[in-house]
CSV table of C-alpha atoms in Angstrom, one decimal:
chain,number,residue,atom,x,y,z
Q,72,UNK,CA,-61.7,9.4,-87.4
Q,73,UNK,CA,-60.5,11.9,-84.5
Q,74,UNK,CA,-57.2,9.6,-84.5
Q,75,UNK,CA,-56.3,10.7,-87.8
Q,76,UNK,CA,-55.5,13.9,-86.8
Q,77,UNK,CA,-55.9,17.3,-88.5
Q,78,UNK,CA,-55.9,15.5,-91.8
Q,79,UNK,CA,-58.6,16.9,-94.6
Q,80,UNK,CA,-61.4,14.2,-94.7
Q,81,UNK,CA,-60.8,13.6,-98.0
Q,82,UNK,CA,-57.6,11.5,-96.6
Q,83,UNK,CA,-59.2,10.2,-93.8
Q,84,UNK,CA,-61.9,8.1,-95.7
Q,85,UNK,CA,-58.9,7.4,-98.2
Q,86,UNK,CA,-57.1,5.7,-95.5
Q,87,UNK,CA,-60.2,4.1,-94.1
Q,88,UNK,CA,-61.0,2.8,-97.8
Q,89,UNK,CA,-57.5,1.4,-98.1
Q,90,UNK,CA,-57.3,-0.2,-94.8
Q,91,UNK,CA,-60.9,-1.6,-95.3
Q,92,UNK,CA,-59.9,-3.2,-98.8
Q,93,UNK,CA,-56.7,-4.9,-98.1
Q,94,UNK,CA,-57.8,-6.2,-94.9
Q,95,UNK,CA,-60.8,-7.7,-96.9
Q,96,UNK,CA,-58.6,-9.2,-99.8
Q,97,UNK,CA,-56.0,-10.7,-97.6
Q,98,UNK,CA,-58.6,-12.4,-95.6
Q,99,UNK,CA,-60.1,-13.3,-99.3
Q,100,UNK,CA,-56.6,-14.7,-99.9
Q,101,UNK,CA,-56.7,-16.7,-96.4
Q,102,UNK,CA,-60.3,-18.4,-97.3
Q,103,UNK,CA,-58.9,-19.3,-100.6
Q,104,UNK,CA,-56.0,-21.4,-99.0
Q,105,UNK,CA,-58.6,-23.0,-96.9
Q,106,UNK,CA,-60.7,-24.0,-99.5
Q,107,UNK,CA,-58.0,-24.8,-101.8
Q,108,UNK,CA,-57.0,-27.3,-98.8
Q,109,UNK,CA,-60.5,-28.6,-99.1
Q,110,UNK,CA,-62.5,-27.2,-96.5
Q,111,UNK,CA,-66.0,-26.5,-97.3
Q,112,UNK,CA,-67.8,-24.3,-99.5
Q,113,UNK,CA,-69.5,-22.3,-96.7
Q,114,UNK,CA,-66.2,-20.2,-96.3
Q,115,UNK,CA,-66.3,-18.8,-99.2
Q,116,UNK,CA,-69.9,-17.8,-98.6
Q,117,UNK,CA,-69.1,-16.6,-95.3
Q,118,UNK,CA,-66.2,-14.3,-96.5
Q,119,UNK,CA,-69.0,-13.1,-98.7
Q,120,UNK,CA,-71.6,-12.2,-96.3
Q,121,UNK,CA,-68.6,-10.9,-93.5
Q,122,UNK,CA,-67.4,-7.9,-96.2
Q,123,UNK,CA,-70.8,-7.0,-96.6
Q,124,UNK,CA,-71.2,-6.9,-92.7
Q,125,UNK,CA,-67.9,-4.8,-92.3
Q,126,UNK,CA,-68.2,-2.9,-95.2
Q,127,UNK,CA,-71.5,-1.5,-94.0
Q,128,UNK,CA,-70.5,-0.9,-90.3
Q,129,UNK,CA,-67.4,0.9,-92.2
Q,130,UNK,CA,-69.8,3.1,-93.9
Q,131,UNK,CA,-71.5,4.7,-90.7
Q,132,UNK,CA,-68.3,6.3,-90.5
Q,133,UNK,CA,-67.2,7.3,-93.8
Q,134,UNK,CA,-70.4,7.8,-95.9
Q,135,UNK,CA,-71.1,5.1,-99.0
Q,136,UNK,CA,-67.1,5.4,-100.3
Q,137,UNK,CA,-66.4,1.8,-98.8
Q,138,UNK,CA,-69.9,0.4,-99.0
Q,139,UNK,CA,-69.2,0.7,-102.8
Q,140,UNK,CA,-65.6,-0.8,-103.1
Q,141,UNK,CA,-67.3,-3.7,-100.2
Q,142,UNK,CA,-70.0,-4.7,-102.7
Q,143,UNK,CA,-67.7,-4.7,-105.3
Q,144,UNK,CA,-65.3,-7.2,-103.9
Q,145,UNK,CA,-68.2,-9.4,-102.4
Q,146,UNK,CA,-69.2,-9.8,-105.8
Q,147,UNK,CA,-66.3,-11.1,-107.0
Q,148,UNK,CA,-66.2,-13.3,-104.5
Q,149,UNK,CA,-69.7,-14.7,-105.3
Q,150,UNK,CA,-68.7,-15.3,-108.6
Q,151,UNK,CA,-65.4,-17.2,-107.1
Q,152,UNK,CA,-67.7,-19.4,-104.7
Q,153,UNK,CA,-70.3,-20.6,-107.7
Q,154,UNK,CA,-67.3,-21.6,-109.5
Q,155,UNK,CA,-66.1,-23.3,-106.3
Q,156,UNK,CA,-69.5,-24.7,-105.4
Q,157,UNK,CA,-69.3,-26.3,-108.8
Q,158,UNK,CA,-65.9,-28.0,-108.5
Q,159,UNK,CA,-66.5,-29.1,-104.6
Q,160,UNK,CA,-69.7,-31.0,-105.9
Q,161,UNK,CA,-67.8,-33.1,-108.4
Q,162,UNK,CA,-65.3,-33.9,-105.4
Q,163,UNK,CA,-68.8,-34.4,-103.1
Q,164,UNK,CA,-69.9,-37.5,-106.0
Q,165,UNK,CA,-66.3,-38.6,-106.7
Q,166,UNK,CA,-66.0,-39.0,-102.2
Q,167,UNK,CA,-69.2,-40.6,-102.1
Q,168,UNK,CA,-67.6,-43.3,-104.9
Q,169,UNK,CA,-65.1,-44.4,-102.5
Q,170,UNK,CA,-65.9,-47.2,-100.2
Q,171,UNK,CA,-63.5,-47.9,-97.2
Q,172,UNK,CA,-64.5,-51.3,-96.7
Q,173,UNK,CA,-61.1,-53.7,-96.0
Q,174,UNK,CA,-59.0,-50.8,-98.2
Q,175,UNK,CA,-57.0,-48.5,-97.1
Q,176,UNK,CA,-58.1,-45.5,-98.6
Q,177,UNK,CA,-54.6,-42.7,-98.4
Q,178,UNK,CA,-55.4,-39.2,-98.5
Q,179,UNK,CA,-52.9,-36.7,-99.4
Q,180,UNK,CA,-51.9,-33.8,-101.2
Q,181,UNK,CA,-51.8,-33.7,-104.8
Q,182,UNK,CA,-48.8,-34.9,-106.5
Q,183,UNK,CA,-46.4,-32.3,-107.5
Q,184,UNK,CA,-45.4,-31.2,-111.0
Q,185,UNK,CA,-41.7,-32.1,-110.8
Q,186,UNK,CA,-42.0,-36.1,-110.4
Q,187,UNK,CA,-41.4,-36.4,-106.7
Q,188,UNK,CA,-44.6,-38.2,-104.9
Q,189,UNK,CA,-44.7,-35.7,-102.1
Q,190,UNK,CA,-43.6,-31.9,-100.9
Q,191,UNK,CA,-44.9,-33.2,-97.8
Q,192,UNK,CA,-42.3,-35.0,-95.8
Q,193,UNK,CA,-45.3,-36.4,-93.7
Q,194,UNK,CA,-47.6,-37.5,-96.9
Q,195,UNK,CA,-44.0,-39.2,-98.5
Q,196,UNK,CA,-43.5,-41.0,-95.4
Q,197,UNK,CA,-47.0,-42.4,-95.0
Q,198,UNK,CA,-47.1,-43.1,-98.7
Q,199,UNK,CA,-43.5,-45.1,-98.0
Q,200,UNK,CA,-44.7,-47.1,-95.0
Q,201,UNK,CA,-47.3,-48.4,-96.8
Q,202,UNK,CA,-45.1,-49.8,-99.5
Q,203,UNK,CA,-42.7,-50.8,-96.7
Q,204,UNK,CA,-45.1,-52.7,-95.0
Q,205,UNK,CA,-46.3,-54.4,-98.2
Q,206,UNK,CA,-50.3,-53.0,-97.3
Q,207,UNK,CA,-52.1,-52.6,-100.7
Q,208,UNK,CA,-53.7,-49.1,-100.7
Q,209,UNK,CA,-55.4,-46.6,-103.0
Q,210,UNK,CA,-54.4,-42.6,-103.6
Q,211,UNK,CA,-56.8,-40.1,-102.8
Q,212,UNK,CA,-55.6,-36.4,-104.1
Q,213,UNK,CA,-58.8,-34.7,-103.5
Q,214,UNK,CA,-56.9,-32.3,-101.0
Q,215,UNK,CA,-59.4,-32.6,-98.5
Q,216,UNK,CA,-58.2,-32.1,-94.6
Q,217,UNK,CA,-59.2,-34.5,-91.7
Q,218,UNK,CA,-61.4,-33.3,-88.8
Q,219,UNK,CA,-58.3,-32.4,-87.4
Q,220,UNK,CA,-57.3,-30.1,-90.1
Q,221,UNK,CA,-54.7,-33.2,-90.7
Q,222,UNK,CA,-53.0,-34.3,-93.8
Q,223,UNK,CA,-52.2,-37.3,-94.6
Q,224,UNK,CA,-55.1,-39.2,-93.2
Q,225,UNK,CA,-56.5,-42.6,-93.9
Q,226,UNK,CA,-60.0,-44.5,-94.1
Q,227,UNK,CA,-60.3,-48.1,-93.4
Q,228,UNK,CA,-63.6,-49.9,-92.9
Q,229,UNK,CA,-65.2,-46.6,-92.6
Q,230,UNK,CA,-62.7,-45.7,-89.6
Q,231,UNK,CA,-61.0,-42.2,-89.9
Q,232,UNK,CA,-57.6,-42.0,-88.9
Q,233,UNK,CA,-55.2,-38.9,-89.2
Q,234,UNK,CA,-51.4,-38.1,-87.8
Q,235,UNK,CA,-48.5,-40.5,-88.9
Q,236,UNK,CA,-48.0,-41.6,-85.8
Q,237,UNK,CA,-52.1,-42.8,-84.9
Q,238,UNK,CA,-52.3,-44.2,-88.3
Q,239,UNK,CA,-49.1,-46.3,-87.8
Q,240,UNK,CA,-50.7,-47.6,-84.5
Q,241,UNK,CA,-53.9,-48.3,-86.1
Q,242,UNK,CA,-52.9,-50.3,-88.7
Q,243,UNK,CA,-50.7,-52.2,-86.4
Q,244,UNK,CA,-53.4,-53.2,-84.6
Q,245,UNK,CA,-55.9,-53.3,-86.9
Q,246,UNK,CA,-53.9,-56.1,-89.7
Q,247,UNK,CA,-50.8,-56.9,-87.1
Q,248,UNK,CA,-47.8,-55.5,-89.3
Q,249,UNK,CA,-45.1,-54.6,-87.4
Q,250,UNK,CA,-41.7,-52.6,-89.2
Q,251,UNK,CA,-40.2,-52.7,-86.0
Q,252,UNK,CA,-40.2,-56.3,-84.4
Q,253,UNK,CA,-36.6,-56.7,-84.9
Q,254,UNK,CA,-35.8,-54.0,-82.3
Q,255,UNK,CA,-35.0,-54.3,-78.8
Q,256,UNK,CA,-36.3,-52.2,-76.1
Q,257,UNK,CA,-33.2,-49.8,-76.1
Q,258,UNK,CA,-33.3,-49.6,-79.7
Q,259,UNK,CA,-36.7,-48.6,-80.0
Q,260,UNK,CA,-36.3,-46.0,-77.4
Q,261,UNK,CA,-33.6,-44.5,-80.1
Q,262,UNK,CA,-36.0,-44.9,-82.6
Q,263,UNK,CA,-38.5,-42.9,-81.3
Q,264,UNK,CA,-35.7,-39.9,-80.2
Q,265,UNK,CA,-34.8,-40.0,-83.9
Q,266,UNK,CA,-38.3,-39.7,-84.9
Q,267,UNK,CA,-38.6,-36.9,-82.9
Q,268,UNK,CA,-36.0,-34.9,-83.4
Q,269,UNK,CA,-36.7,-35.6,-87.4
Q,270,UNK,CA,-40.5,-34.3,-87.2
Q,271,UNK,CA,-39.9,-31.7,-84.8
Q,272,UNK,CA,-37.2,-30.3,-85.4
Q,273,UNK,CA,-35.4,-31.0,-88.4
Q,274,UNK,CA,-39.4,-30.8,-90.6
Q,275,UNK,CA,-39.2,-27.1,-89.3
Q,276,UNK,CA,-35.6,-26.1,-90.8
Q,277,UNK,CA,-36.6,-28.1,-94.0
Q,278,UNK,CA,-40.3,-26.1,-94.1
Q,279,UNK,CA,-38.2,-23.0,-93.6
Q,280,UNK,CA,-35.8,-23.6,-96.7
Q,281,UNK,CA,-38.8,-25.2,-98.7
Q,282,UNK,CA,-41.5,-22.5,-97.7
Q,283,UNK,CA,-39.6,-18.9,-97.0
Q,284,UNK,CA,-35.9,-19.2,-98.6
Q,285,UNK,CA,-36.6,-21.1,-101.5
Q,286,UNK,CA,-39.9,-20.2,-102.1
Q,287,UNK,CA,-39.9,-19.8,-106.2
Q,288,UNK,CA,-39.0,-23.1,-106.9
Q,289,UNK,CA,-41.2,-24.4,-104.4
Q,290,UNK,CA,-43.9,-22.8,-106.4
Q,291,UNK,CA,-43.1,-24.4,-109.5
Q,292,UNK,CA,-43.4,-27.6,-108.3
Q,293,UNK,CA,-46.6,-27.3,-106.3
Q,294,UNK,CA,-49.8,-28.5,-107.8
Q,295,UNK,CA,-53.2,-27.8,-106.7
Q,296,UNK,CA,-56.0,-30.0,-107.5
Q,297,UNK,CA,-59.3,-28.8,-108.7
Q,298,UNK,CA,-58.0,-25.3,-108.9
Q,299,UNK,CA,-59.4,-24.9,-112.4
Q,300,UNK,CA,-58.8,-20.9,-113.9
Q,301,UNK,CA,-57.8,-20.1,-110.8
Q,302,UNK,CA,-55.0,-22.7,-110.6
Q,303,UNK,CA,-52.0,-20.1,-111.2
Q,304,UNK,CA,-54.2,-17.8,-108.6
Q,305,UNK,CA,-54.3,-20.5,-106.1
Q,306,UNK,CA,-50.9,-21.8,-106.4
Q,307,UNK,CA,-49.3,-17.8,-105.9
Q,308,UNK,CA,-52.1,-17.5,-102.7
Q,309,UNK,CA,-51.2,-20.7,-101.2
Q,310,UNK,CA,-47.1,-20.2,-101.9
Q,311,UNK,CA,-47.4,-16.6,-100.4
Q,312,UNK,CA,-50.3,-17.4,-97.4
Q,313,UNK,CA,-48.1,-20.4,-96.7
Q,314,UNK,CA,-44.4,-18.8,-96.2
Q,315,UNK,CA,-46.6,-16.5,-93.8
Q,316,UNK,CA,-47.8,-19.6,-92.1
Q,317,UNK,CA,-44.6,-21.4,-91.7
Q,318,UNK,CA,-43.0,-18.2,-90.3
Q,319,UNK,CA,-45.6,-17.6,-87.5
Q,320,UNK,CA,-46.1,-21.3,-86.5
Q,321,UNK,CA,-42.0,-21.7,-86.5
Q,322,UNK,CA,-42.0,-18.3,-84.4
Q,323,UNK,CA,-44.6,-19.9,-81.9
Q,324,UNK,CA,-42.3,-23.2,-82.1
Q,325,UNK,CA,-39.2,-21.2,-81.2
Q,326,UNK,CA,-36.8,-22.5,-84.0
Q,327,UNK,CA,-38.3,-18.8,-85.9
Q,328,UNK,CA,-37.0,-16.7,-83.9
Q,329,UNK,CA,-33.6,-17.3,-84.7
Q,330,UNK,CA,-31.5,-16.1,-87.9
Q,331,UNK,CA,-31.0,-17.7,-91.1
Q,332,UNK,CA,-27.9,-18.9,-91.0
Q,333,UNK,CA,-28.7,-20.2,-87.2
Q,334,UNK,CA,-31.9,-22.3,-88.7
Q,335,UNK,CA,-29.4,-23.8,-91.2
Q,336,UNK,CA,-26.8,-24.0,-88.5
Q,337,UNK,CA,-29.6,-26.1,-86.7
Q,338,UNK,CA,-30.7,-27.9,-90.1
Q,339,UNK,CA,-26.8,-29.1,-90.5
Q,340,UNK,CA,-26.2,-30.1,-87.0
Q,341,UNK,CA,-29.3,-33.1,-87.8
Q,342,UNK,CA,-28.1,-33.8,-90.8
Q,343,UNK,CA,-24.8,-34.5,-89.3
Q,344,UNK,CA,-26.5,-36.8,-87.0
Q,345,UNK,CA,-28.7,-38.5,-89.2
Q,346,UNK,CA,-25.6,-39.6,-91.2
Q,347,UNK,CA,-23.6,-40.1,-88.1
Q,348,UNK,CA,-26.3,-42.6,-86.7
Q,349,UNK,CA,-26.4,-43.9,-90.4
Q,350,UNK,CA,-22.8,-44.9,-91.0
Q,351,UNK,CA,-22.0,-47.5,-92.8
Q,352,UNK,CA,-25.4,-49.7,-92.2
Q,353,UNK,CA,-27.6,-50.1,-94.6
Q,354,UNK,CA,-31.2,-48.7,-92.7
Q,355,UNK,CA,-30.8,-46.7,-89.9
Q,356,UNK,CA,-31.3,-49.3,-87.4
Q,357,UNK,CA,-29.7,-51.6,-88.5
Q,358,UNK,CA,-29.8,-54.4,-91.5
Q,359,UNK,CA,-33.4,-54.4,-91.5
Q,360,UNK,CA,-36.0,-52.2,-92.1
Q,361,UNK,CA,-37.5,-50.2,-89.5
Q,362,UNK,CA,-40.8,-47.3,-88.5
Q,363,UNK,CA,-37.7,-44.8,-88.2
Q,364,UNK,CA,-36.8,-45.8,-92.4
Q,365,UNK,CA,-40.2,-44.0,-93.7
Q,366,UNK,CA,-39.8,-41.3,-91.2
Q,367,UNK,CA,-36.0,-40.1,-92.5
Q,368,UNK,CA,-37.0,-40.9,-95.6
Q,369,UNK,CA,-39.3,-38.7,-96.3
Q,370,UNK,CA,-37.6,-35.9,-95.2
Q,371,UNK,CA,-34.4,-36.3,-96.6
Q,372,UNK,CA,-36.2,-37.0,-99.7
Q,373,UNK,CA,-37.5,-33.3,-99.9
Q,374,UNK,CA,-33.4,-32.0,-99.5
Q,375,UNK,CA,-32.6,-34.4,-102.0
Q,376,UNK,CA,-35.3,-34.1,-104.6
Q,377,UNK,CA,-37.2,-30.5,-103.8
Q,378,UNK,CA,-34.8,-28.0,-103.2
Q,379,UNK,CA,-32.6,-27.6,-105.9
Q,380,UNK,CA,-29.2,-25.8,-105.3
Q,381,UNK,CA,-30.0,-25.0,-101.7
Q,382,UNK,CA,-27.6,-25.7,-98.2
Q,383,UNK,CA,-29.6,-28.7,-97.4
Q,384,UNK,CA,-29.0,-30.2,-101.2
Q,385,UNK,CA,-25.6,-29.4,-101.3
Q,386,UNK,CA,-24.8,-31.0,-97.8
Q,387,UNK,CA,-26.6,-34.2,-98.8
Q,388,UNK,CA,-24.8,-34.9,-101.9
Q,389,UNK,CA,-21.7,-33.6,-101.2
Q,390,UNK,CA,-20.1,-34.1,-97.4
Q,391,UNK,CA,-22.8,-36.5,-96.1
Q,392,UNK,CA,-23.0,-38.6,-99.6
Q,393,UNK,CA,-24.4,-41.8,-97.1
Q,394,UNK,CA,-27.8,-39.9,-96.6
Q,395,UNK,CA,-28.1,-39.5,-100.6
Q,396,UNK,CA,-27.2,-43.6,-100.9
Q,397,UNK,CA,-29.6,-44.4,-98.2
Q,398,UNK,CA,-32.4,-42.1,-100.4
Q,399,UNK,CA,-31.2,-43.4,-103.1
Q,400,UNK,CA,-31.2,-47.0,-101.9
Q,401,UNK,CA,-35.0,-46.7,-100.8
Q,402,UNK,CA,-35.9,-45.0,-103.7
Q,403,UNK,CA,-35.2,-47.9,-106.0
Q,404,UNK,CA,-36.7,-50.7,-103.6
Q,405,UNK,CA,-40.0,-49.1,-102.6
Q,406,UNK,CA,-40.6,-46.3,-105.5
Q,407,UNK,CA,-39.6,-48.1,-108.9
Q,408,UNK,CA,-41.6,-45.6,-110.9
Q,409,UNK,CA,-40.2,-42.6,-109.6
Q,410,UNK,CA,-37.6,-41.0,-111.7
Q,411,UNK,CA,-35.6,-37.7,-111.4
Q,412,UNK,CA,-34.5,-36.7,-114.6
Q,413,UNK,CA,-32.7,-33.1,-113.0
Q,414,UNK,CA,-30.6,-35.2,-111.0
Q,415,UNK,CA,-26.9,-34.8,-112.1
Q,416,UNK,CA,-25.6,-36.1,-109.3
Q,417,UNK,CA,-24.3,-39.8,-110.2
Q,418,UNK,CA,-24.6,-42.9,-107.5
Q,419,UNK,CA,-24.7,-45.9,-110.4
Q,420,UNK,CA,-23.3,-47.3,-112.5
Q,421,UNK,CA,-22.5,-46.6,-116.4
Q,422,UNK,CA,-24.8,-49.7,-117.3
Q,423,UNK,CA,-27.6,-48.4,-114.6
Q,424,UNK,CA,-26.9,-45.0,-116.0
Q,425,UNK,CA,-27.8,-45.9,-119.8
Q,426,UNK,CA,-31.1,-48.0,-118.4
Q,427,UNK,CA,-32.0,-45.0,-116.8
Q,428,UNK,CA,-32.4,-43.2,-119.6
Q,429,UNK,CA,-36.0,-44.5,-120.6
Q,430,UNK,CA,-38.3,-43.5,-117.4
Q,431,UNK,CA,-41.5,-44.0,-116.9
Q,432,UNK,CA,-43.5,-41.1,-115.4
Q,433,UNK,CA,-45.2,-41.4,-111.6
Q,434,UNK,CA,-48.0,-42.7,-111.3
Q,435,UNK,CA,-51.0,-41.8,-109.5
Q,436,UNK,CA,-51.9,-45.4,-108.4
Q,437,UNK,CA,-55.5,-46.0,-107.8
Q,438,UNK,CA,-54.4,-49.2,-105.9
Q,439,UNK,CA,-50.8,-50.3,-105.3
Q,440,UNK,CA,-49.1,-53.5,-103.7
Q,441,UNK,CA,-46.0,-54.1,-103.3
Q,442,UNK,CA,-46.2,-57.6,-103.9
Q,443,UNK,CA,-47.4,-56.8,-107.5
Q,444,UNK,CA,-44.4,-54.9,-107.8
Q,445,UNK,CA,-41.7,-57.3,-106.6
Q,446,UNK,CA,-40.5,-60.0,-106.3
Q,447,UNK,CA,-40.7,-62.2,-103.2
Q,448,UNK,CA,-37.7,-61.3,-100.9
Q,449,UNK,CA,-38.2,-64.1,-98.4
Q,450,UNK,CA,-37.7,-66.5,-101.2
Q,451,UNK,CA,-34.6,-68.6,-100.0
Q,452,UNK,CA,-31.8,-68.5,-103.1
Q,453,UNK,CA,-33.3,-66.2,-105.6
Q,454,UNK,CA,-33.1,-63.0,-106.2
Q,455,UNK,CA,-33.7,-60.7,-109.3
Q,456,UNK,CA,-30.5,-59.4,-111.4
Q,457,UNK,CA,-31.0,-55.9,-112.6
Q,458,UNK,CA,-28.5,-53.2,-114.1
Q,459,UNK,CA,-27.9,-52.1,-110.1
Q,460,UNK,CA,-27.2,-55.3,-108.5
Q,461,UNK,CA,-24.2,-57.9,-108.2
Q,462,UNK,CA,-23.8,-61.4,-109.0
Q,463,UNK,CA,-25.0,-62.1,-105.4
Q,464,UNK,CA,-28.3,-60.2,-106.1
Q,465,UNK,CA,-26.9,-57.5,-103.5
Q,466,UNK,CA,-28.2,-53.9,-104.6
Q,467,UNK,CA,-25.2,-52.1,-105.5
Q,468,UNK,CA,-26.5,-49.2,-103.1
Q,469,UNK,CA,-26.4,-51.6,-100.2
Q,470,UNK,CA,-23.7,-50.5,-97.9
Q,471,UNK,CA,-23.4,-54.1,-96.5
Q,472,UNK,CA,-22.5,-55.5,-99.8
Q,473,UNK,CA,-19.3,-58.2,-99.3
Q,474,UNK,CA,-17.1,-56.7,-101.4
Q,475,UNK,CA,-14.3,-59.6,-101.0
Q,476,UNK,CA,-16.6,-61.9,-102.3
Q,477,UNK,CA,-17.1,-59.6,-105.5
Q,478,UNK,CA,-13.9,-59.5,-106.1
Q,479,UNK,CA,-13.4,-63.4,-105.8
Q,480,UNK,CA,-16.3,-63.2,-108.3
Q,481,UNK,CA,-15.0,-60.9,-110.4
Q,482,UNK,CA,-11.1,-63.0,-110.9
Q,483,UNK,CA,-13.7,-65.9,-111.6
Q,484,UNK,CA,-14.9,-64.1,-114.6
């Protein structure tokens, strides 16, 4: 108190009060992230009991003034708790439902409310792997974090697995697939670079626009699972909580400390060399499909699909229009139910444009395959003509399409 000054005490306890109270509600608002993340219950309970705890040593000070405000909050956060108790005991029953054994059981973030899979580049490019790599697999949204504090993480056979990069290893060794056994020792070596400068680097200018610049729309989009009447609460705490987040962790990283217009500087400069390293080829690496595919993927997918009339949008499909094709490209192969109907930008054709029309929402597959999906591609002379291929069956996205022999096709006509 003797550090306020000459103030009246009047003022003093005022300024105790407020400090008091908004130090209790923001770490209210922190607790609700983490549970909204799916950590357990006994957060909320502890935030409960830690007001009480602070509110009363406040009071040895300042009279009752704050004990009263204390218990007043700590009773609305009891009442926030039962509700929460009540929602995390459903999720308890629907876990225990769940069995691990020889499925691979994907655990990720709720989908979002404007038809993309995944704000998540990480999530999208687990989610993408899986369907790249033809491994059956079933959606869990629950929004529950690994023992890591991880997400996305998977279950197999009861084993726990979390970071892309682990559970890429694991199911190597665990069922033998392999996305990259068609690269050479120096090309893997550039794989993994790319990899790194994509998650490290690049993920941190995208969470930046996504999180802190273009936060509003961000917002919109976001869905929280099992938020109940407190969905709209939760989704404003976890925008807000999150943007502070991003900015301390991309401080700590070291990419925070520079300007805006330096962390898009940065954000352009990959971009650049994503589609330099692109080209003309139709994956990154090559003709085939690689690891390295997913990884892009799912974070050019967020510039192209979740941040509507930003830098990073306008760079993608505008100057660097390969990236969009390549998105584009992988979109139709691996996610034939997702649609984006906000989309203006046109990469088809008039025919593929009047199909597209008629979409069929996203779904939320309990189990997917591939190979329920399409059609065999290993199958010698076949191939499936739809609105967006040629006669030879080539995707008209595919950069390595012959176009001479169109042509000889199309004077044939």
């Amino acid at each position: 108190m003797a550090g306020l000054g000459s103030d009246p005490w009047w003022k003093k306890t005022l300024y105790l009060t407020g400090g008091a109270l908004l130090a209790a509600a923001a770490y209210l608002l922190h607790e609700l992230l983490v549970i909204s993340l799916g950590k357990t219950q006994n957060n909320l309970k502890y935030v409960g009991w830690k007001i009480h705890l602070e509110m009363a040593t406040l009071s040895e000070f300042t009279g009752n003034h704050i004990l009263h405000h204390g218990t007043w909050i700590s009773c609305c956060v009891d009442l926030i708790y039962g509700y929460i108790s009540r929602v995390e005991s459903k999720v308890d029953r629907k876990q225990q439902e769940i069995d691990s054994k020889d499925a691979i059981i994907l655990h990720q973030f709720a989908r979002p409310n404007n038809g993309v899979p995944s704000l998540s580049p990480f999530c999208l490019k687990m989610e993408t792997y899986l369907r790249m790599a033809d491994l059956p697999y079933q959606n869990y949204f629950g929004g529950k974090l690994s023992a890591q504090g991880k997400m996305p993480w998977i279950e197999y056979n009861h084993e726990k697995v979390s970071g892309t990069e682990f559970i890429i290893d694991f199911l190597e060794e665990k069922l033998g697939v392999n996305l990259n056994k068609n690269l050479g020792p120096h090309e893997r070596a550039i794989s993994r670079a790319v990899t790194k400068m994509v998650e490290e680097h690049f993920y941190w200018t995208l969470a930046y626009c996504q999180w802190v610049d273009n936060l509003n729309e961000t917002r919109k989009m976001l869905s929280l699972s099992g938020g109940g009447p407190f969905s709209n609460l939760l989704r404003w705490v976890v925008c807000h909580i999150t943007k502070g987040i991003v900015k301390r962790e991309m401080h700590g990283h070291g990419i925070g400390r520079f300007s805006e217009e330096e962390i898009y500087m940065l954000m352009e400069k990959d971009m650049r060399s994503l589609a330099g390293l692109l080209g003309d080829k139709k994956y990154i690496m090559g003709p085939k499909l690689s690891t390295l595919d997913a990884t892009v993927f799912g974070h050019l997918a967020q510039a192209m699909w979740t941040l509507p009339g930003t830098r990073p949008e306008r760079l993608i499909k505008g100057e660097l229009i390969n990236l969009a094709m390549y998105c584009e490209r992988i979109r139709r192969k691996f996610w034939p139910e997702w649609h984006h109907d906000d989309d203006n930008t046109v990469y088809e054709s008039e025919e593929s444009c009047e199909d597209s029309k008629t979409h069929t929402p996203l779904l939320d597959f309990s189990s997917y395959s591939r190979t329920e999906t399409f059609e065999d591609e290993g199958a010698e002379n076949s191939f499936s003509r739809t609105p967006d291929t040629d006669f030879t069956g080539h995707s008209l996205f595919d950069s390595d399409v012959d176009l001479d022999d169109y042509t000889d096709h199309e004077q044939c006509k």
